[in-house]
Coordinates of C-alpha atoms in Angstrom, one line a residue:
X1320 CA 21.2 120.6 142.8
X1321 CA 24.8 119.6 142.4
X1322 CA 25.8 116.5 144.5
X1323 CA 29.6 117.4 144.1
X1324 CA 29.2 120.0 146.8
X1325 CA 27.7 117.6 149.2
X1326 CA 29.2 117.0 152.6
X1327 CA 30.5 113.5 153.6
X1328 CA 27.3 112.8 155.4
X1329 CA 25.1 113.8 152.4
X1330 CA 27.1 111.8 150.1
X1331 CA 26.8 108.6 152.3
X1332 CA 23.1 108.9 152.4
X1333 CA 22.9 109.3 148.4
X1334 CA 23.5 105.6 147.7
X1335 CA 22.0 104.2 150.9
X1336 CA 19.4 101.6 150.1
X1337 CA 16.4 101.8 152.2
X1338 CA 14.6 98.4 153.1
X1339 CA 11.4 97.9 151.2
X1340 CA 8.2 96.5 153.0
X1341 CA 8.2 92.8 152.6
X1342 CA 5.1 92.8 150.4
X1343 CA 6.9 94.8 147.8
X1344 CA 9.9 92.6 147.6
X1345 CA 7.8 89.8 146.0
X1346 CA 4.9 89.6 143.6
X1347 CA 1.8 91.1 145.0
X1348 CA -1.8 91.9 143.9
X1349 CA -4.4 94.4 145.0
X1350 CA -7.4 93.2 146.6
X1351 CA -10.6 94.8 147.6
X1352 CA -11.5 95.1 151.2
X1353 CA -14.5 96.5 153.2
X1354 CA -16.3 99.6 152.0
X1355 CA -14.6 102.8 153.3
X1356 CA -16.3 104.9 155.8
X1357 CA -15.7 107.8 158.1
X1358 CA -14.6 108.0 161.7
X1359 CA -17.5 110.6 162.4
X1360 CA -20.5 112.1 160.7
X1361 CA -20.7 109.5 158.0
X1362 CA -23.9 111.0 156.5
X1363 CA -22.5 114.4 156.2
X1364 CA -19.3 113.0 154.6
X1365 CA -21.3 110.9 152.2
X1366 CA -23.2 114.0 150.9
X1367 CA -19.9 116.0 150.5
X1368 CA -18.2 113.2 148.6
X1369 CA -21.0 111.3 146.8
X1370 CA -18.6 109.8 144.1
X1371 CA -15.9 108.5 146.6
X1372 CA -17.7 107.6 149.8
X1373 CA -18.2 103.9 150.2
X1374 CA -15.6 102.7 147.8
X1375 CA -14.0 99.5 148.6
X1376 CA -10.7 99.8 150.5
X1377 CA -7.6 98.3 149.0
X1378 CA -4.9 96.1 150.3
X1379 CA -1.6 94.6 149.0
X1380 CA -1.3 90.9 149.5
X1381 CA 1.4 88.4 148.2
X1382 CA 0.7 86.8 144.9
X1383 CA 1.4 83.2 145.3
X1384 CA 1.2 82.6 141.5
X1385 CA 4.9 83.5 141.3
X1386 CA 4.2 85.5 138.1
X1387 CA 5.9 88.9 138.0
X1388 CA 3.6 90.8 135.8
X1389 CA 4.9 93.8 133.9
X1390 CA 2.4 96.7 134.2
X1391 CA 1.4 98.9 131.3
X1392 CA 3.3 102.2 131.0
X1393 CA 1.7 105.0 132.9
X1394 CA 1.6 108.8 133.2
X1395 CA 1.7 109.9 136.7
X1396 CA 2.1 113.4 138.2
X1397 CA 3.5 114.2 141.7
X1398 CA 3.2 117.4 143.6
X1399 CA 4.6 118.4 146.9
X1400 CA 2.1 120.4 149.1
X1401 CA 2.5 122.3 152.4
X1402 CA 5.5 122.9 154.7
X1403 CA 8.8 121.2 154.5
X1404 CA 9.1 117.5 155.6
X1405 CA 11.8 114.9 155.5
X1406 CA 10.3 112.3 153.4
X1407 CA 9.0 114.0 150.3
X1408 CA 11.9 113.3 148.1
X1409 CA 12.0 109.6 148.9
X1410 CA 8.3 109.2 148.1
X1411 CA 9.0 110.7 144.7
X1412 CA 12.2 108.6 144.3
X1413 CA 10.1 105.4 145.3
X1414 CA 7.4 106.0 142.8
X1415 CA 10.0 106.6 140.0
X1416 CA 11.9 103.4 140.8
X1417 CA 8.8 101.3 140.9
X1418 CA 7.5 102.8 137.4
X1419 CA 11.1 102.1 136.1
X1420 CA 11.1 98.4 137.3
X1421 CA 7.6 97.5 136.7
X1422 CA 5.8 99.9 134.2
X1423 CA 8.4 100.3 131.4
X1424 CA 8.0 103.3 129.3
X1425 CA 6.1 105.3 132.0
X1426 CA 6.6 109.0 132.5
X1427 CA 6.7 110.8 136.0
X1428 CA 5.8 114.5 136.0
X1429 CA 6.9 116.7 138.8
X1430 CA 4.5 119.8 139.3
X1431 CA 6.6 122.8 140.3
X1432 CA 5.7 124.9 143.3
X1433 CA 2.9 122.9 144.7
X1434 CA -0.7 122.8 143.6
X1435 CA -0.3 126.0 141.7
X1436 CA 1.9 124.0 139.3
X1437 CA -1.1 121.8 138.7
X1438 CA -3.3 124.7 137.9
X1439 CA -0.7 126.4 135.7
X1440 CA 0.5 123.2 134.0
X1441 CA 4.1 123.9 135.2
X1442 CA 6.1 120.8 135.4
X1443 CA 9.3 118.9 134.8
X1444 CA 9.6 115.5 133.5
X1445 CA 11.6 113.5 136.2
X1446 CA 14.6 111.5 135.1
X1447 CA 17.2 109.4 137.0
X1448 CA 19.8 112.3 136.7
X1449 CA 17.2 114.8 138.0
X1450 CA 16.2 112.8 141.0
X1451 CA 19.6 111.4 142.0
X1452 CA 20.9 114.4 144.1
X1453 CA 17.7 114.3 146.2
X1454 CA 17.7 110.7 147.1
X1455 CA 17.6 110.3 150.9
X1456 CA 17.9 114.1 151.4
X1457 CA 15.3 116.0 153.5
X1458 CA 13.2 118.9 152.4
X1459 CA 10.8 119.7 149.7
X1460 CA 13.0 121.4 147.1
X1461 CA 13.1 118.8 144.3
X1462 CA 10.2 120.4 142.7
X1463 CA 9.5 122.8 145.4
X1464 CA 6.3 123.1 147.4
X1465 CA 3.4 125.5 147.9
X1466 CA 0.4 126.2 150.0
X1467 CA -2.1 127.0 147.2
X1468 CA -5.4 125.3 147.3
X1469 CA -7.5 123.9 144.5
X1470 CA -11.0 125.0 145.6
X1471 CA -12.8 127.3 143.1
X1472 CA -14.7 126.1 140.1
X1473 CA -12.1 127.9 137.9
X1474 CA -9.2 126.3 139.7
X1475 CA -10.8 122.7 139.5
X1476 CA -11.3 123.5 135.7
X1477 CA -7.6 124.3 135.4
X1478 CA -6.6 121.1 137.2
X1479 CA -8.9 119.2 134.9
X1480 CA -7.3 120.7 131.8
X1481 CA -3.8 119.7 133.1
X1482 CA -4.8 116.2 133.8
X1483 CA -6.3 115.8 130.4
X1484 CA -3.4 117.6 128.6
X1485 CA -0.8 115.4 130.1
X1486 CA -3.2 112.3 129.9
X1487 CA -2.5 111.5 133.5
X1488 CA -3.3 108.1 134.9
X1489 CA -2.7 109.3 138.4
X1490 CA -1.8 112.2 140.6
X1491 CA 0.0 111.7 143.8
X1492 CA -0.4 114.6 146.2
X1493 CA 2.3 114.5 149.1
X1494 CA 1.8 116.6 152.2
X1495 CA -0.1 116.9 155.5
X1496 CA -3.7 116.6 156.7
X1497 CA -4.8 119.8 155.0
X1498 CA -3.2 118.6 151.6
X1499 CA -5.2 115.2 152.2
X1500 CA -8.4 117.5 152.3
X1501 CA -7.4 119.1 149.0
X1502 CA -6.6 115.9 147.4
X1503 CA -9.9 114.4 148.4
X1504 CA -11.9 117.3 146.9
X1505 CA -9.8 117.0 143.6
X1506 CA -10.4 113.4 143.5
X1507 CA -14.1 113.8 144.0
X1508 CA -14.1 116.5 141.2
X1509 CA -12.2 114.2 138.8
X1510 CA -14.4 111.3 139.5
X1511 CA -17.5 113.3 138.9
X1512 CA -16.3 114.4 135.5
X1513 CA -15.4 110.9 134.7
X1514 CA -11.7 111.7 134.3
X1515 CA -9.5 108.7 134.3
X1516 CA -6.8 110.4 136.6
X1517 CA -6.7 108.7 140.2
X1518 CA -5.9 111.0 142.9
X1519 CA -3.7 109.6 145.8
X1520 CA -2.6 111.2 149.0
X1521 CA 0.8 110.4 150.7
X1522 CA 1.9 111.6 154.1

């Protein structure tokens, strides 16, 4: 994408700085909360997700110590899943900015074409220059999306191989409720295989 052909409105949005939540403007820490549960049918859900069900919830709280700790470098994958939505590009931009500011030396991989990009290990390493034209712009076209699902044993195996090949610390799935289900199944699979990759869903 070339920003030089943008309209006046698009250009005005490019450098617009969105406000951060107050907890992210200052040092914070992650604390464990109550065990996770389900809104309904908890016994059935627990059987389907034996590795994930009942894990403690997590919350970000201000860290009054005043220390701004620099995190270790991370390798994170992001994937856009499902139909077009206005906020996907800024989710990726926000992850990139946080890694740049707080986890020096990190790498952010963008899987192309949705979940199929994970299975086929098709990705682009995201850089400031690559991300810039998409900041504050709608759509899912930075790395493109897709409606593929990771659900068969062979597909799970392909996803495992990609996570191990890239040595991923985390994988962020950006999409709607159906993508959430797919992310949960993938997270359960990774945990059952003792992979270090943490799967996170963003909507």
